[in-house]
Amino acid sequence: MNPVLLDIPMVIETERLTLRMPRPGDGIKVNAAIKASLSELQQWLGFALSNPEVEETESNTRQAHAKFLTRESLRYLVFLKNTDEFVGSTGFHNIDWSVPKLEIGYWIDTRMSGYGYMVEAVRELTEFALTELGGKRVEIRCESTNHKSRAIPERLGYKLEGILRNEDLSVDGKRLTDTCVYGKIAEK
């Protein structure tokens, strides 16, 4: 199967959210959310360490657009359906189309945290992966001490399959970290 030939929607809607493929020009909104959330994101995500300029974020969103088209990764930007206000980013990466299995990653604008938006978005992507994409496995990986990130797969019924000890370096490169691996598999 050639994944480029898969018909994957550029827009997915939930009750309150619109998830859509990144487009040129999105870097401004994404960058503003990164800047508003720096203190939280810098603990976990390398792209926030350098306090990126708008041009860097725009370049990154355009690269995500290209990777979406080639099906290398499928990033969705999350917006409130009624106001088009940017919420955060989620999507599939580390895709293995031969299985198929997909890993979901996510981050949220701190100002949008606490309303269940990312749980709603990840729930929708999980269902989409297991039903529409025919996925056999969906994973969420996060640092063991990132309790807010861990809460999402736990709320959505993912199984904690293991904790990989000393598996990665912290974002600042100063210490070893443990990675939690959560999985959900397709019903047989």
Short mmCIF file of C-alpha atoms in Angstrom, two decimals:
data_model
loop_
_atom_site.label_atom_id
_atom_site.label_comp_id
_atom_site.label_asym_id
_atom_site.label_seq_id
_atom_site.Cartn_x
_atom_site.Cartn_y
_atom_site.Cartn_z
CA MET A 1 0.00 0.00 0.00
CA ASN A 2 1.27 3.43 -0.94
CA PRO A 3 0.23 5.79 1.91
CA VAL A 4 0.28 8.82 -0.43
CA LEU A 5 -2.81 7.33 -2.05
CA LEU A 6 -4.76 7.20 1.22
CA ASP A 7 -7.65 9.63 1.38
CA ILE A 8 -7.08 11.30 4.72
CA PRO A 9 -9.29 14.26 5.62
CA MET A 10 -7.60 17.61 5.94
CA VAL A 11 -10.29 18.59 8.48
CA ILE A 12 -11.81 16.55 11.30
CA GLU A 13 -14.53 17.98 13.53
CA THR A 14 -15.62 17.11 17.04
CA GLU A 15 -18.41 18.60 19.09
CA ARG A 16 -16.37 21.69 20.04
CA LEU A 17 -13.26 21.52 17.87
CA THR A 18 -11.95 21.67 14.34
CA LEU A 19 -8.76 19.76 13.68
CA ARG A 20 -7.12 20.66 10.40
CA MET A 21 -3.93 20.17 8.48
CA PRO A 22 -1.43 23.02 8.91
CA ARG A 23 -1.50 25.63 6.15
CA PRO A 24 0.83 28.43 5.11
CA GLY A 25 0.19 31.39 7.38
CA ASP A 26 -0.59 29.32 10.49
CA GLY A 27 2.81 30.04 12.01
CA ILE A 28 1.64 33.33 13.51
CA LYS A 29 -1.12 31.76 15.62
CA VAL A 30 0.99 28.75 16.58
CA ASN A 31 3.93 30.96 17.56
CA ALA A 32 1.72 33.15 19.74
CA ALA A 33 0.52 30.03 21.57
CA ILE A 34 4.08 28.78 22.03
CA LYS A 35 5.15 32.14 23.47
CA ALA A 36 2.16 32.22 25.83
CA SER A 37 2.96 28.69 26.99
CA LEU A 38 6.76 28.79 27.09
CA SER A 39 7.22 28.08 30.79
CA GLU A 40 5.15 24.90 30.54
CA LEU A 41 6.30 23.72 27.09
CA GLN A 42 10.01 24.23 27.77
CA GLN A 43 9.93 21.45 30.35
CA TRP A 44 8.90 18.86 27.78
CA LEU A 45 9.33 19.98 24.15
CA GLY A 46 12.56 20.90 22.41
CA PHE A 47 10.97 23.30 19.93
CA ALA A 48 10.04 25.61 22.81
CA LEU A 49 13.53 25.79 24.31
CA SER A 50 14.75 28.48 21.97
CA ASN A 51 11.65 30.69 22.13
CA PRO A 52 11.19 30.42 18.35
CA GLU A 53 10.64 33.39 16.08
CA VAL A 54 7.50 33.50 13.93
CA GLU A 55 9.55 32.59 10.82
CA GLU A 56 10.81 29.39 12.49
CA THR A 57 7.30 28.38 13.48
CA GLU A 58 5.97 29.21 10.02
CA SER A 59 8.71 27.06 8.48
CA ASN A 60 7.81 24.23 10.83
CA THR A 61 4.09 24.42 10.01
CA ARG A 62 4.84 24.44 6.28
CA GLN A 63 7.06 21.37 6.71
CA ALA A 64 4.20 19.70 8.61
CA HIS A 65 1.91 20.56 5.68
CA ALA A 66 4.30 18.84 3.26
CA LYS A 67 4.67 15.77 5.50
CA PHE A 68 0.88 15.55 5.75
CA LEU A 69 0.64 15.38 1.96
CA THR A 70 3.28 12.62 1.77
CA ARG A 71 1.67 10.86 4.77
CA GLU A 72 5.02 10.83 6.61
CA SER A 73 3.25 12.41 9.58
CA LEU A 74 -0.25 13.80 10.02
CA ARG A 75 -0.26 16.90 12.19
CA TYR A 76 -3.54 18.60 12.94
CA LEU A 77 -3.87 22.07 14.39
CA VAL A 78 -6.74 22.33 16.85
CA PHE A 79 -9.16 25.28 16.82
CA LEU A 80 -12.37 26.08 18.69
CA LYS A 81 -15.15 25.39 16.24
CA ASN A 82 -17.22 28.48 17.09
CA THR A 83 -14.47 31.11 17.26
CA ASP A 84 -11.55 29.64 15.25
CA GLU A 85 -9.32 30.36 18.26
CA PHE A 86 -6.13 28.25 18.26
CA VAL A 87 -6.06 25.59 20.98
CA GLY A 88 -2.99 23.47 20.30
CA SER A 89 -1.50 20.82 18.09
CA THR A 90 -1.90 17.06 17.85
CA GLY A 91 -1.50 14.40 15.24
CA PHE A 92 0.19 11.21 14.20
CA HIS A 93 3.93 10.71 13.95
CA ASN A 94 6.25 7.69 13.93
CA ILE A 95 3.76 6.07 11.56
CA ASP A 96 4.40 2.54 10.34
CA TRP A 97 1.91 2.00 7.54
CA SER A 98 2.92 -1.66 7.13
CA VAL A 99 1.30 -2.63 10.46
CA PRO A 100 -0.39 -0.01 10.52
CA LYS A 101 0.48 1.70 13.80
CA LEU A 102 0.54 5.36 14.70
CA GLU A 103 1.80 7.43 17.61
CA ILE A 104 -0.16 10.46 18.81
CA GLY A 105 1.58 13.53 20.13
CA TYR A 106 0.06 16.75 21.42
CA TRP A 107 0.57 20.07 23.12
CA ILE A 108 -1.85 22.76 24.19
CA ASP A 109 -1.78 26.52 24.58
CA THR A 110 -1.63 26.95 28.36
CA ARG A 111 -4.47 29.47 28.16
CA MET A 112 -6.71 26.69 26.77
CA SER A 113 -5.74 24.08 29.34
CA GLY A 114 -8.29 22.66 31.75
CA TYR A 115 -11.32 22.56 29.44
CA GLY A 116 -10.87 19.01 28.10
CA TYR A 117 -10.05 20.18 24.58
CA MET A 118 -6.99 17.98 24.12
CA VAL A 119 -8.76 14.94 25.55
CA GLU A 120 -11.53 15.55 23.01
CA ALA A 121 -9.06 15.92 20.13
CA VAL A 122 -7.00 12.84 21.07
CA ARG A 123 -10.17 10.78 21.57
CA GLU A 124 -11.25 11.68 18.04
CA LEU A 125 -7.84 10.89 16.54
CA THR A 126 -7.69 7.57 18.39
CA GLU A 127 -11.07 6.53 17.00
CA PHE A 128 -10.11 7.78 13.54
CA ALA A 129 -6.86 5.78 13.60
CA LEU A 130 -8.50 2.55 14.72
CA THR A 131 -11.55 2.74 12.47
CA GLU A 132 -11.00 4.91 9.41
CA LEU A 133 -7.26 4.30 8.98
CA GLY A 134 -7.49 0.63 9.91
CA GLY A 135 -4.82 1.08 12.56
CA LYS A 136 -3.96 -1.97 14.63
CA ARG A 137 -2.13 -0.01 17.31
CA VAL A 138 -2.09 3.57 18.58
CA GLU A 139 0.59 4.71 21.01
CA ILE A 140 1.11 7.72 23.22
CA ARG A 141 4.57 8.21 24.70
CA CYS A 142 5.42 10.80 27.32
CA GLU A 143 7.93 11.47 30.03
CA SER A 144 6.99 9.71 33.27
CA THR A 145 6.97 12.96 35.28
CA ASN A 146 4.70 14.79 32.81
CA HIS A 147 1.53 14.11 34.74
CA LYS A 148 -0.71 16.37 32.65
CA SER A 149 0.32 14.57 29.47
CA ARG A 150 -0.07 11.16 31.10
CA ALA A 151 -3.61 12.04 32.22
CA ILE A 152 -4.86 12.07 28.62
CA PRO A 153 -4.20 8.43 27.65
CA GLU A 154 -5.26 7.34 31.13
CA ARG A 155 -8.63 9.15 30.75
CA LEU A 156 -9.09 7.62 27.30
CA GLY A 157 -8.58 4.01 28.39
CA TYR A 158 -5.11 3.47 26.96
CA LYS A 159 -3.14 0.75 28.71
CA LEU A 160 0.20 1.65 30.30
CA GLU A 161 2.28 -1.03 28.63
CA GLY A 162 5.55 -0.13 30.26
CA ILE A 163 7.96 2.49 31.46
CA LEU A 164 11.24 2.62 29.57
CA ARG A 165 13.81 3.55 32.20
CA ASN A 166 16.64 5.93 31.30
CA GLU A 167 15.24 5.94 27.77
CA ASP A 168 15.82 9.55 26.81
CA LEU A 169 17.46 12.77 27.84
CA SER A 170 15.47 15.60 29.34
CA VAL A 171 14.76 18.44 26.94
CA ASP A 172 17.64 20.46 28.42
CA GLY A 173 19.96 17.45 28.02
CA LYS A 174 20.95 17.45 31.70
CA ARG A 175 19.41 14.21 32.98
CA LEU A 176 18.09 10.84 31.90
CA THR A 177 14.33 10.42 31.84
CA ASP A 178 11.86 7.55 31.82
CA THR A 179 9.29 7.25 29.05
CA CYS A 180 5.77 5.89 29.60
CA VAL A 181 4.39 3.88 26.69
CA TYR A 182 0.61 3.80 26.48
CA GLY A 183 -1.14 1.69 23.84
CA LYS A 184 -4.56 1.03 22.46
CA ILE A 185 -5.16 -1.73 19.95
CA ALA A 186 -7.92 -2.44 17.47
CA GLU A 187 -10.74 -4.73 18.54
CA LYS A 188 -10.43 -8.08 16.81
#
